[in-house]
Amino acid sequence: MTDQSAPLPRDEFFDDAEPLTLGQRISSKAVAPWLFLSPMLAFGVIFFILPILFAAYISLTKWNSLTSPRFIGLKNYEYLLTVDPKFWDTFWNTIYFAAGTLTIGIPLALVLAYAFTRAYGQAFWRSIYWLPMITNVVAVAYIWKFLLDDSFGLVNMALGKLGLPGPGWLTDPNFAMLSVILVFVWMQLGHNMLLFSAGLANIDESYYEAARLDGAGETQLFLRITVPLLKPTILFVLITNFITGLSYFTLMLVLTEGGPVGSTNVTALYMYKMAFEDLRMGRASAVAYILFAFILVVTLIQLRIFRRGGVEAH
């Protein structure tokens, strides 16, 4: 009979192996996470860090993408900031567009979100106002271009039926930027309403019940309870929308191509045309870095305001 308690045979390989030192264990633990992160880090370096550094170098050169870059120092920046009047025209158009989208879009989204959270069939309304966000931007732009056409657009046809003259929504410099702003507000409405709806869901209903007992109406509830308690959300939406507005140009490219008379030509579109139509890659890269620097400064200022607002709101 075999003795079940007999010792197992020795494994000479493991017997001879020396135990890992503390330094080796720490080293292996430190290396392992980086091995898992290395694919994503490589992706970030190749597709983000290197292009940013390359654009910084190109902004200091004269390059048309067909010949070798020629180093010219800060002349591209000097030309844009001190000589080129078109750059400053596009810059102020960018400010106008970004400020306009905030002035119209944020109050509208907040009021509608407040109304829909108190309306019957919230799931239905969410699906309706979310549709613009899941539709292709170019497709949306072409639909609006058809609707706002001077001759056969449905908007001017409807105004004609009412006996009102239809303006040149996309061909009149006085209306073109306003039209682009309204289309952009419509596109962003669902996203902003979703953020506001999430903030409204976190407000305790007992605040409203107590105010109603004191005789407060819906307007007072909105102004005295909803807006103050939503201050962090409002500031967040303001920051993200303003940054988006400063770097946006897709609607302008499709609807007006920067016209009429440059009234909708924003800095990002100016940079795009300079790079891919005029092939002035160096100067376009300089425009990109100037715009980046401005957005960075605005972001830092808004983040400081956001932190203060968040503390005060709570």
PDB file of N, CA and C in Angstrom, residues 144-235:
ATOM      1  N   TRP A 144     -30.927  73.250 -43.586  1.00  0.00           N
ATOM      2  CA  TRP A 144     -31.183  74.647 -43.236  1.00  0.00           C
ATOM      3  C   TRP A 144     -30.849  75.586 -44.389  1.00  0.00           C
ATOM      4  N   LYS A 145     -29.866  75.237 -45.176  1.00  0.00           N
ATOM      5  CA  LYS A 145     -29.538  76.055 -46.346  1.00  0.00           C
ATOM      6  C   LYS A 145     -30.704  76.073 -47.329  1.00  0.00           C
ATOM      7  N   PHE A 146     -31.376  74.936 -47.457  1.00  0.00           N
ATOM      8  CA  PHE A 146     -32.563  74.873 -48.312  1.00  0.00           C
ATOM      9  C   PHE A 146     -33.717  75.665 -47.691  1.00  0.00           C
ATOM     10  N   LEU A 147     -33.925  75.527 -46.384  1.00  0.00           N
ATOM     11  CA  LEU A 147     -35.027  76.221 -45.719  1.00  0.00           C
ATOM     12  C   LEU A 147     -34.867  77.735 -45.764  1.00  0.00           C
ATOM     13  N   LEU A 148     -33.617  78.223 -45.710  1.00  0.00           N
ATOM     14  CA  LEU A 148     -33.355  79.663 -45.637  1.00  0.00           C
ATOM     15  C   LEU A 148     -33.020  80.282 -46.985  1.00  0.00           C
ATOM     16  N   ASP A 149     -33.197  79.540 -48.063  1.00  0.00           N
ATOM     17  CA  ASP A 149     -32.895  80.080 -49.389  1.00  0.00           C
ATOM     18  C   ASP A 149     -33.785  81.283 -49.700  1.00  0.00           C
ATOM     19  N   ASP A 150     -33.200  82.292 -50.373  1.00  0.00           N
ATOM     20  CA  ASP A 150     -33.943  83.523 -50.663  1.00  0.00           C
ATOM     21  C   ASP A 150     -35.148  83.282 -51.558  1.00  0.00           C
ATOM     22  N   SER A 151     -34.987  82.448 -52.589  1.00  0.00           N
ATOM     23  CA  SER A 151     -36.006  82.316 -53.632  1.00  0.00           C
ATOM     24  C   SER A 151     -37.030  81.236 -53.326  1.00  0.00           C
ATOM     25  N   PHE A 152     -36.566  80.020 -52.997  1.00  0.00           N
ATOM     26  CA  PHE A 152     -37.508  78.914 -52.815  1.00  0.00           C
ATOM     27  C   PHE A 152     -37.437  78.302 -51.419  1.00  0.00           C
ATOM     28  N   GLY A 153     -36.843  78.999 -50.471  1.00  0.00           N
ATOM     29  CA  GLY A 153     -36.785  78.493 -49.099  1.00  0.00           C
ATOM     30  C   GLY A 153     -38.146  78.523 -48.431  1.00  0.00           C
ATOM     31  N   LEU A 154     -38.413  77.526 -47.611  1.00  0.00           N
ATOM     32  CA  LEU A 154     -39.723  77.423 -46.967  1.00  0.00           C
ATOM     33  C   LEU A 154     -39.970  78.556 -45.978  1.00  0.00           C
ATOM     34  N   VAL A 155     -38.921  79.073 -45.364  1.00  0.00           N
ATOM     35  CA  VAL A 155     -39.093  80.160 -44.391  1.00  0.00           C
ATOM     36  C   VAL A 155     -39.609  81.416 -45.077  1.00  0.00           C
ATOM     37  N   ASN A 156     -38.982  81.806 -46.189  1.00  0.00           N
ATOM     38  CA  ASN A 156     -39.431  83.002 -46.909  1.00  0.00           C
ATOM     39  C   ASN A 156     -40.775  82.784 -47.586  1.00  0.00           C
ATOM     40  N   MET A 157     -41.052  81.553 -48.005  1.00  0.00           N
ATOM     41  CA  MET A 157     -42.367  81.259 -48.578  1.00  0.00           C
ATOM     42  C   MET A 157     -43.458  81.439 -47.527  1.00  0.00           C
ATOM     43  N   ALA A 158     -43.191  80.988 -46.301  1.00  0.00           N
ATOM     44  CA  ALA A 158     -44.166  81.157 -45.220  1.00  0.00           C
ATOM     45  C   ALA A 158     -44.358  82.630 -44.880  1.00  0.00           C
ATOM     46  N   LEU A 159     -43.260  83.395 -44.874  1.00  0.00           N
ATOM     47  CA  LEU A 159     -43.374  84.832 -44.617  1.00  0.00           C
ATOM     48  C   LEU A 159     -44.161  85.525 -45.721  1.00  0.00           C
ATOM     49  N   GLY A 160     -43.958  85.081 -46.972  1.00  0.00           N
ATOM     50  CA  GLY A 160     -44.703  85.651 -48.090  1.00  0.00           C
ATOM     51  C   GLY A 160     -46.195  85.410 -47.959  1.00  0.00           C
ATOM     52  N   LYS A 161     -46.588  84.229 -47.474  1.00  0.00           N
ATOM     53  CA  LYS A 161     -48.005  83.931 -47.272  1.00  0.00           C
ATOM     54  C   LYS A 161     -48.631  84.858 -46.232  1.00  0.00           C
ATOM     55  N   LEU A 162     -47.792  85.319 -45.300  1.00  0.00           N
ATOM     56  CA  LEU A 162     -48.276  86.236 -44.264  1.00  0.00           C
ATOM     57  C   LEU A 162     -48.177  87.693 -44.691  1.00  0.00           C
ATOM     58  N   GLY A 163     -47.708  87.925 -45.923  1.00  0.00           N
ATOM     59  CA  GLY A 163     -47.565  89.280 -46.425  1.00  0.00           C
ATOM     60  C   GLY A 163     -46.332  89.999 -45.926  1.00  0.00           C
ATOM     61  N   LEU A 164     -45.353  89.251 -45.448  1.00  0.00           N
ATOM     62  CA  LEU A 164     -44.121  89.842 -44.922  1.00  0.00           C
ATOM     63  C   LEU A 164     -42.971  89.611 -45.897  1.00  0.00           C
ATOM     64  N   PRO A 165     -42.090  90.585 -46.054  1.00  0.00           N
ATOM     65  CA  PRO A 165     -40.941  90.392 -46.952  1.00  0.00           C
ATOM     66  C   PRO A 165     -39.926  89.441 -46.333  1.00  0.00           C
ATOM     67  N   GLY A 166     -39.414  88.544 -47.155  1.00  0.00           N
ATOM     68  CA  GLY A 166     -38.415  87.592 -46.679  1.00  0.00           C
ATOM     69  C   GLY A 166     -37.007  88.128 -46.875  1.00  0.00           C
ATOM     70  N   PRO A 167     -36.221  88.264 -45.820  1.00  0.00           N
ATOM     71  CA  PRO A 167     -34.853  88.790 -45.972  1.00  0.00           C
ATOM     72  C   PRO A 167     -33.924  87.744 -46.579  1.00  0.00           C
ATOM     73  N   GLY A 168     -32.754  88.183 -46.971  1.00  0.00           N
ATOM     74  CA  GLY A 168     -31.731  87.255 -47.440  1.00  0.00           C
ATOM     75  C   GLY A 168     -31.007  86.670 -46.242  1.00  0.00           C
ATOM     76  N   TRP A 169     -31.528  85.583 -45.718  1.00  0.00           N
ATOM     77  CA  TRP A 169     -31.009  85.025 -44.475  1.00  0.00           C
ATOM     78  C   TRP A 169     -29.518  84.706 -44.557  1.00  0.00           C
ATOM     79  N   LEU A 170     -29.090  84.185 -45.703  1.00  0.00           N
ATOM     80  CA  LEU A 170     -27.692  83.781 -45.849  1.00  0.00           C
ATOM     81  C   LEU A 170     -26.925  84.631 -46.851  1.00  0.00           C
ATOM     82  N   THR A 171     -27.594  85.596 -47.478  1.00  0.00           N
ATOM     83  CA  THR A 171     -26.939  86.435 -48.491  1.00  0.00           C
ATOM     84  C   THR A 171     -26.841  87.900 -48.083  1.00  0.00           C
ATOM     85  N   ASP A 172     -27.543  88.290 -47.049  1.00  0.00           N
ATOM     86  CA  ASP A 172     -27.484  89.663 -46.543  1.00  0.00           C
ATOM     87  C   ASP A 172     -26.510  89.713 -45.368  1.00  0.00           C
ATOM     88  N   PRO A 173     -25.472  90.571 -45.431  1.00  0.00           N
ATOM     89  CA  PRO A 173     -24.509  90.643 -44.319  1.00  0.00           C
ATOM     90  C   PRO A 173     -25.144  90.971 -42.974  1.00  0.00           C
ATOM     91  N   ASN A 174     -26.298  91.630 -42.991  1.00  0.00           N
ATOM     92  CA  ASN A 174     -26.962  91.985 -41.738  1.00  0.00           C
ATOM     93  C   ASN A 174     -27.680  90.804 -41.092  1.00  0.00           C
ATOM     94  N   PHE A 175     -27.961  89.756 -41.881  1.00  0.00           N
ATOM     95  CA  PHE A 175     -28.707  88.610 -41.371  1.00  0.00           C
ATOM     96  C   PHE A 175     -27.894  87.320 -41.348  1.00  0.00           C
ATOM     97  N   ALA A 176     -26.794  87.258 -42.083  1.00  0.00           N
ATOM     98  CA  ALA A 176     -26.088  85.991 -42.273  1.00  0.00           C
ATOM     99  C   ALA A 176     -25.569  85.408 -40.958  1.00  0.00           C
ATOM    100  N   MET A 177     -24.848  86.206 -40.179  1.00  0.00           N
ATOM    101  CA  MET A 177     -24.299  85.676 -38.930  1.00  0.00           C
ATOM    102  C   MET A 177     -25.395  85.314 -37.949  1.00  0.00           C
ATOM    103  N   LEU A 178     -26.453  86.123 -37.890  1.00  0.00           N
ATOM    104  CA  LEU A 178     -27.577  85.805 -37.012  1.00  0.00           C
ATOM    105  C   LEU A 178     -28.209  84.475 -37.406  1.00  0.00           C
ATOM    106  N   SER A 179     -28.332  84.228 -38.713  1.00  0.00           N
ATOM    107  CA  SER A 179     -28.902  82.966 -39.187  1.00  0.00           C
ATOM    108  C   SER A 179     -28.039  81.785 -38.773  1.00  0.00           C
ATOM    109  N   VAL A 180     -26.728  81.927 -38.919  1.00  0.00           N
ATOM    110  CA  VAL A 180     -25.813  80.852 -38.521  1.00  0.00           C
ATOM    111  C   VAL A 180     -25.900  80.604 -37.017  1.00  0.00           C
ATOM    112  N   ILE A 181     -25.989  81.676 -36.244  1.00  0.00           N
ATOM    113  CA  ILE A 181     -26.109  81.537 -34.790  1.00  0.00           C
ATOM    114  C   ILE A 181     -27.380  80.778 -34.423  1.00  0.00           C
ATOM    115  N   LEU A 182     -28.496  81.116 -35.066  1.00  0.00           N
ATOM    116  CA  LEU A 182     -29.768  80.455 -34.760  1.00  0.00           C
ATOM    117  C   LEU A 182     -29.725  78.973 -35.112  1.00  0.00           C
ATOM    118  N   VAL A 183     -29.107  78.632 -36.232  1.00  0.00           N
ATOM    119  CA  VAL A 183     -28.980  77.219 -36.607  1.00  0.00           C
ATOM    120  C   VAL A 183     -28.107  76.483 -35.593  1.00  0.00           C
ATOM    121  N   PHE A 184     -27.013  77.104 -35.183  1.00  0.00           N
ATOM    122  CA  PHE A 184     -26.123  76.480 -34.197  1.00  0.00           C
ATOM    123  C   PHE A 184     -26.840  76.302 -32.862  1.00  0.00           C
ATOM    124  N   VAL A 185     -27.615  77.297 -32.447  1.00  0.00           N
ATOM    125  CA  VAL A 185     -28.381  77.192 -31.200  1.00  0.00           C
ATOM    126  C   VAL A 185     -29.350  76.027 -31.278  1.00  0.00           C
ATOM    127  N   TRP A 186     -30.014  75.877 -32.432  1.00  0.00           N
ATOM    128  CA  TRP A 186     -30.946  74.760 -32.617  1.00  0.00           C
ATOM    129  C   TRP A 186     -30.219  73.425 -32.509  1.00  0.00           C
ATOM    130  N   MET A 187     -29.019  73.340 -33.079  1.00  0.00           N
ATOM    131  CA  MET A 187     -28.251  72.100 -33.033  1.00  0.00           C
ATOM    132  C   MET A 187     -27.793  71.771 -31.613  1.00  0.00           C
ATOM    133  N   GLN A 188     -27.401  72.769 -30.847  1.00  0.00           N
ATOM    134  CA  GLN A 188     -26.882  72.557 -29.492  1.00  0.00           C
ATOM    135  C   GLN A 188     -27.976  72.476 -28.435  1.00  0.00           C
ATOM    136  N   LEU A 189     -29.209  72.783 -28.823  1.00  0.00           N
ATOM    137  CA  LEU A 189     -30.290  72.893 -27.847  1.00  0.00           C
ATOM    138  C   LEU A 189     -30.478  71.599 -27.056  1.00  0.00           C
ATOM    139  N   GLY A 190     -30.491  70.463 -27.744  1.00  0.00           N
ATOM    140  CA  GLY A 190     -30.709  69.189 -27.066  1.00  0.00           C
ATOM    141  C   GLY A 190     -29.623  68.869 -26.060  1.00  0.00           C
ATOM    142  N   HIS A 191     -28.377  69.113 -26.438  1.00  0.00           N
ATOM    143  CA  HIS A 191     -27.254  68.842 -25.538  1.00  0.00           C
ATOM    144  C   HIS A 191     -27.334  69.703 -24.281  1.00  0.00           C
ATOM    145  N   ASN A 192     -27.614  70.989 -24.465  1.00  0.00           N
ATOM    146  CA  ASN A 192     -27.704  71.885 -23.312  1.00  0.00           C
ATOM    147  C   ASN A 192     -28.909  71.558 -22.433  1.00  0.00           C
ATOM    148  N   MET A 193     -30.021  71.213 -23.061  1.00  0.00           N
ATOM    149  CA  MET A 193     -31.206  70.850 -22.289  1.00  0.00           C
ATOM    150  C   MET A 193     -30.968  69.584 -21.475  1.00  0.00           C
ATOM    151  N   LEU A 194     -30.222  68.650 -22.047  1.00  0.00           N
ATOM    152  CA  LEU A 194     -29.917  67.419 -21.312  1.00  0.00           C
ATOM    153  C   LEU A 194     -29.095  67.718 -20.059  1.00  0.00           C
ATOM    154  N   LEU A 195     -28.107  68.602 -20.190  1.00  0.00           N
ATOM    155  CA  LEU A 195     -27.292  68.977 -19.028  1.00  0.00           C
ATOM    156  C   LEU A 195     -28.131  69.692 -17.970  1.00  0.00           C
ATOM    157  N   PHE A 196     -28.984  70.605 -18.427  1.00  0.00           N
ATOM    158  CA  PHE A 196     -29.836  71.317 -17.474  1.00  0.00           C
ATOM    159  C   PHE A 196     -30.850  70.372 -16.823  1.00  0.00           C
ATOM    160  N   SER A 197     -31.364  69.423 -17.588  1.00  0.00           N
ATOM    161  CA  SER A 197     -32.321  68.461 -17.027  1.00  0.00           C
ATOM    162  C   SER A 197     -31.666  67.616 -15.940  1.00  0.00           C
ATOM    163  N   ALA A 198     -30.399  67.238 -16.162  1.00  0.00           N
ATOM    164  CA  ALA A 198     -29.674  66.477 -15.138  1.00  0.00           C
ATOM    165  C   ALA A 198     -29.495  67.313 -13.871  1.00  0.00           C
ATOM    166  N   GLY A 199     -29.195  68.595 -14.039  1.00  0.00           N
ATOM    167  CA  GLY A 199     -29.069  69.471 -12.878  1.00  0.00           C
ATOM    168  C   GLY A 199     -30.389  69.669 -12.159  1.00  0.00           C
ATOM    169  N   LEU A 200     -31.472  69.807 -12.917  1.00  0.00           N
ATOM    170  CA  LEU A 200     -32.792  69.991 -12.314  1.00  0.00           C
ATOM    171  C   LEU A 200     -33.224  68.761 -11.525  1.00  0.00           C
ATOM    172  N   ALA A 201     -32.822  67.580 -11.996  1.00  0.00           N
ATOM    173  CA  ALA A 201     -33.201  66.345 -11.304  1.00  0.00           C
ATOM    174  C   ALA A 201     -32.566  66.247  -9.921  1.00  0.00           C
ATOM    175  N   ASN A 202     -31.478  66.976  -9.701  1.00  0.00           N
ATOM    176  CA  ASN A 202     -30.787  66.934  -8.407  1.00  0.00           C
ATOM    177  C   ASN A 202     -31.322  67.954  -7.401  1.00  0.00           C
ATOM    178  N   ILE A 203     -32.261  68.792  -7.823  1.00  0.00           N
ATOM    179  CA  ILE A 203     -32.845  69.779  -6.902  1.00  0.00           C
ATOM    180  C   ILE A 203     -33.967  69.120  -6.105  1.00  0.00           C
ATOM    181  N   ASP A 204     -33.882  69.199  -4.813  1.00  0.00           N
ATOM    182  CA  ASP A 204     -34.874  68.578  -3.934  1.00  0.00           C
ATOM    183  C   ASP A 204     -36.234  69.244  -4.138  1.00  0.00           C
ATOM    184  N   GLU A 205     -37.260  68.426  -4.347  1.00  0.00           N
ATOM    185  CA  GLU A 205     -38.607  68.940  -4.582  1.00  0.00           C
ATOM    186  C   GLU A 205     -39.168  69.665  -3.361  1.00  0.00           C
ATOM    187  N   SER A 206     -38.606  69.399  -2.188  1.00  0.00           N
ATOM    188  CA  SER A 206     -39.120  70.046  -0.972  1.00  0.00           C
ATOM    189  C   SER A 206     -38.935  71.563  -1.008  1.00  0.00           C
ATOM    190  N   TYR A 207     -37.902  72.037  -1.731  1.00  0.00           N
ATOM    191  CA  TYR A 207     -37.715  73.485  -1.862  1.00  0.00           C
ATOM    192  C   TYR A 207     -38.920  74.118  -2.560  1.00  0.00           C
ATOM    193  N   TYR A 208     -39.368  73.468  -3.639  1.00  0.00           N
ATOM    194  CA  TYR A 208     -40.508  73.996  -4.389  1.00  0.00           C
ATOM    195  C   TYR A 208     -41.791  73.911  -3.569  1.00  0.00           C
ATOM    196  N   GLU A 209     -41.956  72.810  -2.841  1.00  0.00           N
ATOM    197  CA  GLU A 209     -43.168  72.652  -2.037  1.00  0.00           C
ATOM    198  C   GLU A 209     -43.247  73.721  -0.950  1.00  0.00           C
ATOM    199  N   ALA A 210     -42.130  74.003  -0.314  1.00  0.00           N
ATOM    200  CA  ALA A 210     -42.124  75.034   0.733  1.00  0.00           C
ATOM    201  C   ALA A 210     -42.416  76.411   0.151  1.00  0.00           C
ATOM    202  N   ALA A 211     -41.872  76.682  -1.038  1.00  0.00           N
ATOM    203  CA  ALA A 211     -42.109  77.984  -1.671  1.00  0.00           C
ATOM    204  C   ALA A 211     -43.563  78.124  -2.101  1.00  0.00           C
ATOM    205  N   ARG A 212     -44.164  77.036  -2.581  1.00  0.00           N
ATOM    206  CA  ARG A 212     -45.579  77.094  -2.984  1.00  0.00           C
ATOM    207  C   ARG A 212     -46.468  77.359  -1.777  1.00  0.00           C
ATOM    208  N   LEU A 213     -46.123  76.791  -0.644  1.00  0.00           N
ATOM    209  CA  LEU A 213     -46.902  77.047   0.571  1.00  0.00           C
ATOM    210  C   LEU A 213     -46.854  78.515   0.966  1.00  0.00           C
ATOM    211  N   ASP A 214     -45.751  79.179   0.609  1.00  0.00           N
ATOM    212  CA  ASP A 214     -45.621  80.617   0.891  1.00  0.00           C
ATOM    213  C   ASP A 214     -46.245  81.478  -0.198  1.00  0.00           C
ATOM    214  N   GLY A 215     -46.867  80.829  -1.205  1.00  0.00           N
ATOM    215  CA  GLY A 215     -47.570  81.566  -2.246  1.00  0.00           C
ATOM    216  C   GLY A 215     -46.737  81.927  -3.460  1.00  0.00           C
ATOM    217  N   ALA A 216     -45.585  81.301  -3.655  1.00  0.00           N
ATOM    218  CA  ALA A 216     -44.728  81.610  -4.807  1.00  0.00           C
ATOM    219  C   ALA A 216     -45.315  81.020  -6.083  1.00  0.00           C
ATOM    220  N   GLY A 217     -45.246  81.784  -7.180  1.00  0.00           N
ATOM    221  CA  GLY A 217     -45.687  81.303  -8.481  1.00  0.00           C
ATOM    222  C   GLY A 217     -44.550  80.635  -9.231  1.00  0.00           C
ATOM    223  N   GLU A 218     -44.842  80.164 -10.472  1.00  0.00           N
ATOM    224  CA  GLU A 218     -43.833  79.448 -11.253  1.00  0.00           C
ATOM    225  C   GLU A 218     -42.638  80.333 -11.595  1.00  0.00           C
ATOM    226  N   THR A 219     -42.925  81.611 -11.901  1.00  0.00           N
ATOM    227  CA  THR A 219     -41.814  82.518 -12.229  1.00  0.00           C
ATOM    228  C   THR A 219     -40.899  82.717 -11.033  1.00  0.00           C
ATOM    229  N   GLN A 220     -41.475  82.894  -9.856  1.00  0.00           N
ATOM    230  CA  GLN A 220     -40.669  83.059  -8.647  1.00  0.00           C
ATOM    231  C   GLN A 220     -39.910  81.787  -8.305  1.00  0.00           C
ATOM    232  N   LEU A 221     -40.553  80.626  -8.515  1.00  0.00           N
ATOM    233  CA  LEU A 221     -39.867  79.352  -8.276  1.00  0.00           C
ATOM    234  C   LEU A 221     -38.641  79.228  -9.169  1.00  0.00           C
ATOM    235  N   PHE A 222     -38.809  79.640 -10.425  1.00  0.00           N
ATOM    236  CA  PHE A 222     -37.711  79.521 -11.387  1.00  0.00           C
ATOM    237  C   PHE A 222     -36.562  80.462 -11.038  1.00  0.00           C
ATOM    238  N   LEU A 223     -36.900  81.724 -10.732  1.00  0.00           N
ATOM    239  CA  LEU A 223     -35.862  82.731 -10.499  1.00  0.00           C
ATOM    240  C   LEU A 223     -35.229  82.626  -9.113  1.00  0.00           C
ATOM    241  N   ARG A 224     -36.020  82.256  -8.094  1.00  0.00           N
ATOM    242  CA  ARG A 224     -35.514  82.270  -6.720  1.00  0.00           C
ATOM    243  C   ARG A 224     -34.937  80.922  -6.274  1.00  0.00           C
ATOM    244  N   ILE A 225     -35.361  79.824  -6.917  1.00  0.00           N
ATOM    245  CA  ILE A 225     -34.897  78.496  -6.488  1.00  0.00           C
ATOM    246  C   ILE A 225     -34.082  77.805  -7.580  1.00  0.00           C
ATOM    247  N   THR A 226     -34.678  77.692  -8.777  1.00  0.00           N
ATOM    248  CA  THR A 226     -34.030  76.912  -9.832  1.00  0.00           C
ATOM    249  C   THR A 226     -32.703  77.521 -10.270  1.00  0.00           C
ATOM    250  N   VAL A 227     -32.719  78.796 -10.626  1.00  0.00           N
ATOM    251  CA  VAL A 227     -31.504  79.432 -11.161  1.00  0.00           C
ATOM    252  C   VAL A 227     -30.361  79.440 -10.143  1.00  0.00           C
ATOM    253  N   PRO A 228     -30.579  79.846  -8.886  1.00  0.00           N
ATOM    254  CA  PRO A 228     -29.459  79.814  -7.925  1.00  0.00           C
ATOM    255  C   PRO A 228     -28.886  78.417  -7.693  1.00  0.00           C
ATOM    256  N   LEU A 229     -29.767  77.405  -7.586  1.00  0.00           N
ATOM    257  CA  LEU A 229     -29.278  76.050  -7.329  1.00  0.00           C
ATOM    258  C   LEU A 229     -28.638  75.420  -8.561  1.00  0.00           C
ATOM    259  N   LEU A 230     -28.941  75.943  -9.738  1.00  0.00           N
ATOM    260  CA  LEU A 230     -28.342  75.432 -10.977  1.00  0.00           C
ATOM    261  C   LEU A 230     -27.087  76.195 -11.381  1.00  0.00           C
ATOM    262  N   LYS A 231     -26.606  77.077 -10.520  1.00  0.00           N
ATOM    263  CA  LYS A 231     -25.473  77.925 -10.892  1.00  0.00           C
ATOM    264  C   LYS A 231     -24.253  77.134 -11.363  1.00  0.00           C
ATOM    265  N   PRO A 232     -23.821  76.063 -10.691  1.00  0.00           N
ATOM    266  CA  PRO A 232     -22.675  75.300 -11.206  1.00  0.00           C
ATOM    267  C   PRO A 232     -22.918  74.724 -12.591  1.00  0.00           C
ATOM    268  N   THR A 233     -24.124  74.202 -12.828  1.00  0.00           N
ATOM    269  CA  THR A 233     -24.448  73.641 -14.142  1.00  0.00           C
ATOM    270  C   THR A 233     -24.468  74.728 -15.205  1.00  0.00           C
ATOM    271  N   ILE A 234     -25.043  75.873 -14.877  1.00  0.00           N
ATOM    272  CA  ILE A 234     -25.098  76.983 -15.833  1.00  0.00           C
ATOM    273  C   ILE A 234     -23.691  77.433 -16.210  1.00  0.00           C
ATOM    274  N   LEU A 235     -22.815  77.557 -15.229  1.00  0.00           N
ATOM    275  CA  LEU A 235     -21.438  77.975 -15.502  1.00  0.00           C
ATOM    276  C   LEU A 235     -20.712  76.950 -16.360  1.00  0.00           C
TER     277      LEU A 235
END
